[in-house]
mmCIF file of C-alpha atoms in Angstrom:
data_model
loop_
_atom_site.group_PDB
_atom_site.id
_atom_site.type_symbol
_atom_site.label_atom_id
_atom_site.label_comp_id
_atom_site.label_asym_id
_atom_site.label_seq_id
_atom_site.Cartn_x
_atom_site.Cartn_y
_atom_site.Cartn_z
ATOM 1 C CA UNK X 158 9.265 33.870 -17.210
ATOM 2 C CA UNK X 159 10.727 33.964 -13.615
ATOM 3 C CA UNK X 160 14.064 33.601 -13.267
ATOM 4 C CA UNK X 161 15.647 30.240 -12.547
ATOM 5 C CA UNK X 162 12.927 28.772 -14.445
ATOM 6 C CA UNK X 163 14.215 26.397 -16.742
ATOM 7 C CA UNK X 164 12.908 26.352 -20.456
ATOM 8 C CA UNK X 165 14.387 23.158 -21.939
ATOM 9 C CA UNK X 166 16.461 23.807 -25.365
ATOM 10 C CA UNK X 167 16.532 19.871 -25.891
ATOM 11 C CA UNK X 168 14.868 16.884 -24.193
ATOM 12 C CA UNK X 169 16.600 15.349 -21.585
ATOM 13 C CA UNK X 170 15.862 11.557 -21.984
ATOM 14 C CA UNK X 171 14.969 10.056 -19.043
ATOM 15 C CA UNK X 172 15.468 6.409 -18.932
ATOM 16 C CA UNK X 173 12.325 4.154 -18.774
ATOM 17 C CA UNK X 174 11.211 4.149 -14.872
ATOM 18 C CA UNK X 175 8.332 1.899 -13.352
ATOM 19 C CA UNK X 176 5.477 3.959 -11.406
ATOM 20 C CA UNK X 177 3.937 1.815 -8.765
ATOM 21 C CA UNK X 178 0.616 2.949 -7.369
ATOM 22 C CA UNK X 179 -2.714 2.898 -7.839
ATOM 23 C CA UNK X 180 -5.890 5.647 -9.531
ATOM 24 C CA UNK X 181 -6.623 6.817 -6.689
ATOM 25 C CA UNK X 182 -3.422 7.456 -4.965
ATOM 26 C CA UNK X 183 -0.943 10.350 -4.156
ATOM 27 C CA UNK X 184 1.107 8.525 -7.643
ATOM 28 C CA UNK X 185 -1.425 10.572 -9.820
ATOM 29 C CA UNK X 186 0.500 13.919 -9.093
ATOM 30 C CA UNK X 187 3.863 11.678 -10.237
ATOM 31 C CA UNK X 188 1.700 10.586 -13.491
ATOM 32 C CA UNK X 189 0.902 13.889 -14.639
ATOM 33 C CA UNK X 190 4.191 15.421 -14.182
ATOM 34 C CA UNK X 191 6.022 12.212 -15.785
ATOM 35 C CA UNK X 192 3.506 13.295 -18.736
ATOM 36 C CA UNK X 193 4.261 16.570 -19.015
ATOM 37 C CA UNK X 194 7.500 15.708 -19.067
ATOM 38 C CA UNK X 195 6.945 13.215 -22.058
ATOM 39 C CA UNK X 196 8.822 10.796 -19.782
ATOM 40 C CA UNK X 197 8.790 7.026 -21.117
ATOM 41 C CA UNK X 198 7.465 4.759 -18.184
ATOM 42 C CA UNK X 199 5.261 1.922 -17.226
ATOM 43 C CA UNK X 200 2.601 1.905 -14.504
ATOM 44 C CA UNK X 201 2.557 -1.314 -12.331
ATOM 45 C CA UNK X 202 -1.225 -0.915 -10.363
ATOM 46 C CA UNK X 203 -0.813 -1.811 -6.845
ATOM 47 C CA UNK X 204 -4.552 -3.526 -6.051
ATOM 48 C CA UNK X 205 -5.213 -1.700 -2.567
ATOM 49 C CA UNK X 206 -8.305 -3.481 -2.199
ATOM 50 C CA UNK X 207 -6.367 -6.396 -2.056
ATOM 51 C CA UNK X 208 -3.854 -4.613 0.327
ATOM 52 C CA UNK X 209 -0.932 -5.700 -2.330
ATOM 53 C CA UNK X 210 1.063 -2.507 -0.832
ATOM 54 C CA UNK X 211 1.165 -4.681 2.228
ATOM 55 C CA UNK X 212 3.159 -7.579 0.615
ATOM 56 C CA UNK X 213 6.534 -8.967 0.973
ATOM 57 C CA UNK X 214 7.083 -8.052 -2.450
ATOM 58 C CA UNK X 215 5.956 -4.620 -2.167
ATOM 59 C CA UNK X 216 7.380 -3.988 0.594
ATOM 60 C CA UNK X 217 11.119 -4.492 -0.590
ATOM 61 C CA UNK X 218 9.955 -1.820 -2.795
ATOM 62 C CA UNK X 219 9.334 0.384 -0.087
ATOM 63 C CA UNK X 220 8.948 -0.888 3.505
ATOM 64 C CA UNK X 221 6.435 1.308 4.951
ATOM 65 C CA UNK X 222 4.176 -0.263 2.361
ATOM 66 C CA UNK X 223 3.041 3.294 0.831
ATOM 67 C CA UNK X 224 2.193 4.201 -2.578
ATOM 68 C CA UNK X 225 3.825 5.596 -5.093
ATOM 69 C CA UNK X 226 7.510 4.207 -5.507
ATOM 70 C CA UNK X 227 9.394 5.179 -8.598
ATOM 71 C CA UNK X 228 11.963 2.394 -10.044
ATOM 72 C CA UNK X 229 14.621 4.014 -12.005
ATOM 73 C CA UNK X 230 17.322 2.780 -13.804
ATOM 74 C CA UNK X 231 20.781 3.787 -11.867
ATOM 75 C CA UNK X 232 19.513 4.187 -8.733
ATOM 76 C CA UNK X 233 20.612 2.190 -5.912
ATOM 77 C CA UNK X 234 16.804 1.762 -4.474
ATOM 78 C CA UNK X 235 13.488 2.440 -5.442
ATOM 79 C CA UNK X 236 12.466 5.776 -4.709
ATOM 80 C CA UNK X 237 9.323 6.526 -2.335
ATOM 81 C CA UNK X 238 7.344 9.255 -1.374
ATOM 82 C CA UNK X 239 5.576 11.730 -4.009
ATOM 83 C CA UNK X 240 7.839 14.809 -3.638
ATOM 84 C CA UNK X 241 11.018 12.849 -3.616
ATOM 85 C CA UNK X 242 9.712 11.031 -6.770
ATOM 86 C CA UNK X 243 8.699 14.720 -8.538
ATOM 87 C CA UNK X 244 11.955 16.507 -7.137
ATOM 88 C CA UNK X 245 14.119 13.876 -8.866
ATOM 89 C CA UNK X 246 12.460 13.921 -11.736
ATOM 90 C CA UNK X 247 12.154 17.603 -12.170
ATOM 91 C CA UNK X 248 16.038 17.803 -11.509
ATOM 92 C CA UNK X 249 16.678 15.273 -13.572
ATOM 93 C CA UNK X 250 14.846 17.437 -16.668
ATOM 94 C CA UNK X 251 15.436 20.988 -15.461
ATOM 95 C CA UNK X 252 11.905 21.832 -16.341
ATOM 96 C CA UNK X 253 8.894 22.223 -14.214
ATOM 97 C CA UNK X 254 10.894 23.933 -11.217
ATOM 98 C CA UNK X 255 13.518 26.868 -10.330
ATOM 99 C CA UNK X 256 16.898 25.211 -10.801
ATOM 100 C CA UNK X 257 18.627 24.808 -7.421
ATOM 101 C CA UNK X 258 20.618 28.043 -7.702
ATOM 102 C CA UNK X 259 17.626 29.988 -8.555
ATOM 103 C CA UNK X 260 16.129 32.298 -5.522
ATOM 104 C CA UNK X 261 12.602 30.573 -5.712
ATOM 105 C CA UNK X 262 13.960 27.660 -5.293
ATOM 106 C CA UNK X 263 13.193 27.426 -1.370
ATOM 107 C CA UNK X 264 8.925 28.829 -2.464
ATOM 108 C CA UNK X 265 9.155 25.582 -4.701
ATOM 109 C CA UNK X 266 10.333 23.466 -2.316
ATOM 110 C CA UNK X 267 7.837 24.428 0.340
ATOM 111 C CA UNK X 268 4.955 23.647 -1.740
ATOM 112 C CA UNK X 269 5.943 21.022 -3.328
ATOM 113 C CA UNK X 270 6.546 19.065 -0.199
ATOM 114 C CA UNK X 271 3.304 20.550 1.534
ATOM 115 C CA UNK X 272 0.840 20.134 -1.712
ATOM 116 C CA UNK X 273 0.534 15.841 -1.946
ATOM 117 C CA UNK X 274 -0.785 16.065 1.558
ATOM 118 C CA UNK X 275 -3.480 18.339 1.197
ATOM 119 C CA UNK X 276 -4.023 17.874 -2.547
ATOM 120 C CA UNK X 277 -4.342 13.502 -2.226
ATOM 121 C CA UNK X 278 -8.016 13.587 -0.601
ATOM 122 C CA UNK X 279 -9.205 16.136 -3.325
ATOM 123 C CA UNK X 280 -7.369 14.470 -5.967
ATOM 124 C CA UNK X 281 -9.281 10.624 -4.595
ATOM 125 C CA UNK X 282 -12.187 12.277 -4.315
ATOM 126 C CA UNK X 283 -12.448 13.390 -8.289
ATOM 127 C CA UNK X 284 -10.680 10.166 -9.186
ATOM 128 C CA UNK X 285 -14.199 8.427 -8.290
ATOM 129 C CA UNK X 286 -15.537 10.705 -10.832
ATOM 130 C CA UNK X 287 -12.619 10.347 -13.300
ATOM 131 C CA UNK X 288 -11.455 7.486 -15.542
ATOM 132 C CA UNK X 289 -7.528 7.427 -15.936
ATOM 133 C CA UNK X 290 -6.159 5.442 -18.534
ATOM 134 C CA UNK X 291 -3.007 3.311 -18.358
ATOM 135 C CA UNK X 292 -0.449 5.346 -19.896
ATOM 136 C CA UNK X 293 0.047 3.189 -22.936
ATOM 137 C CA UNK X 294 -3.050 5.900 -24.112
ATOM 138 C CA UNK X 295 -1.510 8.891 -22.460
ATOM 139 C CA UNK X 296 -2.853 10.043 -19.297
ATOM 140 C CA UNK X 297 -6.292 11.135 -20.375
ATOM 141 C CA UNK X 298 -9.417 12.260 -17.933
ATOM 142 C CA UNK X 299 -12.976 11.650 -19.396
ATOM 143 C CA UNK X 300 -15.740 12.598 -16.976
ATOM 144 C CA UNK X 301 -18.027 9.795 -16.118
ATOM 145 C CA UNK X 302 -21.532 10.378 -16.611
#
């Protein structure tokens, strides 16, 4: 184990959040690490094709009209962008990064912010070949034939 890397003793409960976003969108990396945190939440889809992002509704969500935004409970506003969304929540947990005192904190950091840029194209390009679930069934991956 590194050091600063948090093993959690007990589950920290996070209260029940609402993803917004869509399969093949940067909200996948926020899925998978709300999973592996066993994080309670719902998934709202945001129908791209039908440029719902673009919405008055949407966009008092988040006004640039960008996918993901993360509701949660307490907060005074939704919360945008896919590293702000995963640094809160891994925070929030202490599990999945180097807690902020920890010396690898700043290595974290860097790729966290840098990796849903150049990870979203390769991540929409597989999610063509990739059915994702809602995550009332987990967030499962079955290869389509």
């Amino acid at each position: 184990m590194i050091d600063g890397w948090e093993t959690a003793q007990e589950q920290v409960r996070t209260p029940r959040c609402r993803l917004h976003g869509a399969p093949d969108n940067a909200n996948l990396v926020v899925r998978m690490v709300l999973e592996e945190l066993g994080a309670e939440h719902d998934f709202v889809h945001v129908d791209r094709v039908a440029s719902e992002q673009k919405s008055e509704t949407y966009r008092q969500l988040n006004p640039q009209g960008l996918i993901p935004v993360l509701e949660w409970p307490g907060q005074d506003a939704p919360v945008f962008e896919t590293g702000a969304i995963v640094l809160m929540l891994v925070d929030h947990h202490r599990r999945l990064a180097p807690v902020q005192e920890a010396p690898e904190r700043g290595r974290f950091l860097k790729w966290l912010f840098s990796c849903p840029t150049r990870c979203t194209p390769t991540c929409a390009y597989h999610s063509s070949r990739i059915a994702i679930f809602p995550p009332k069934t987990s967030l499962a991956f079955s290869l389509r034939r």
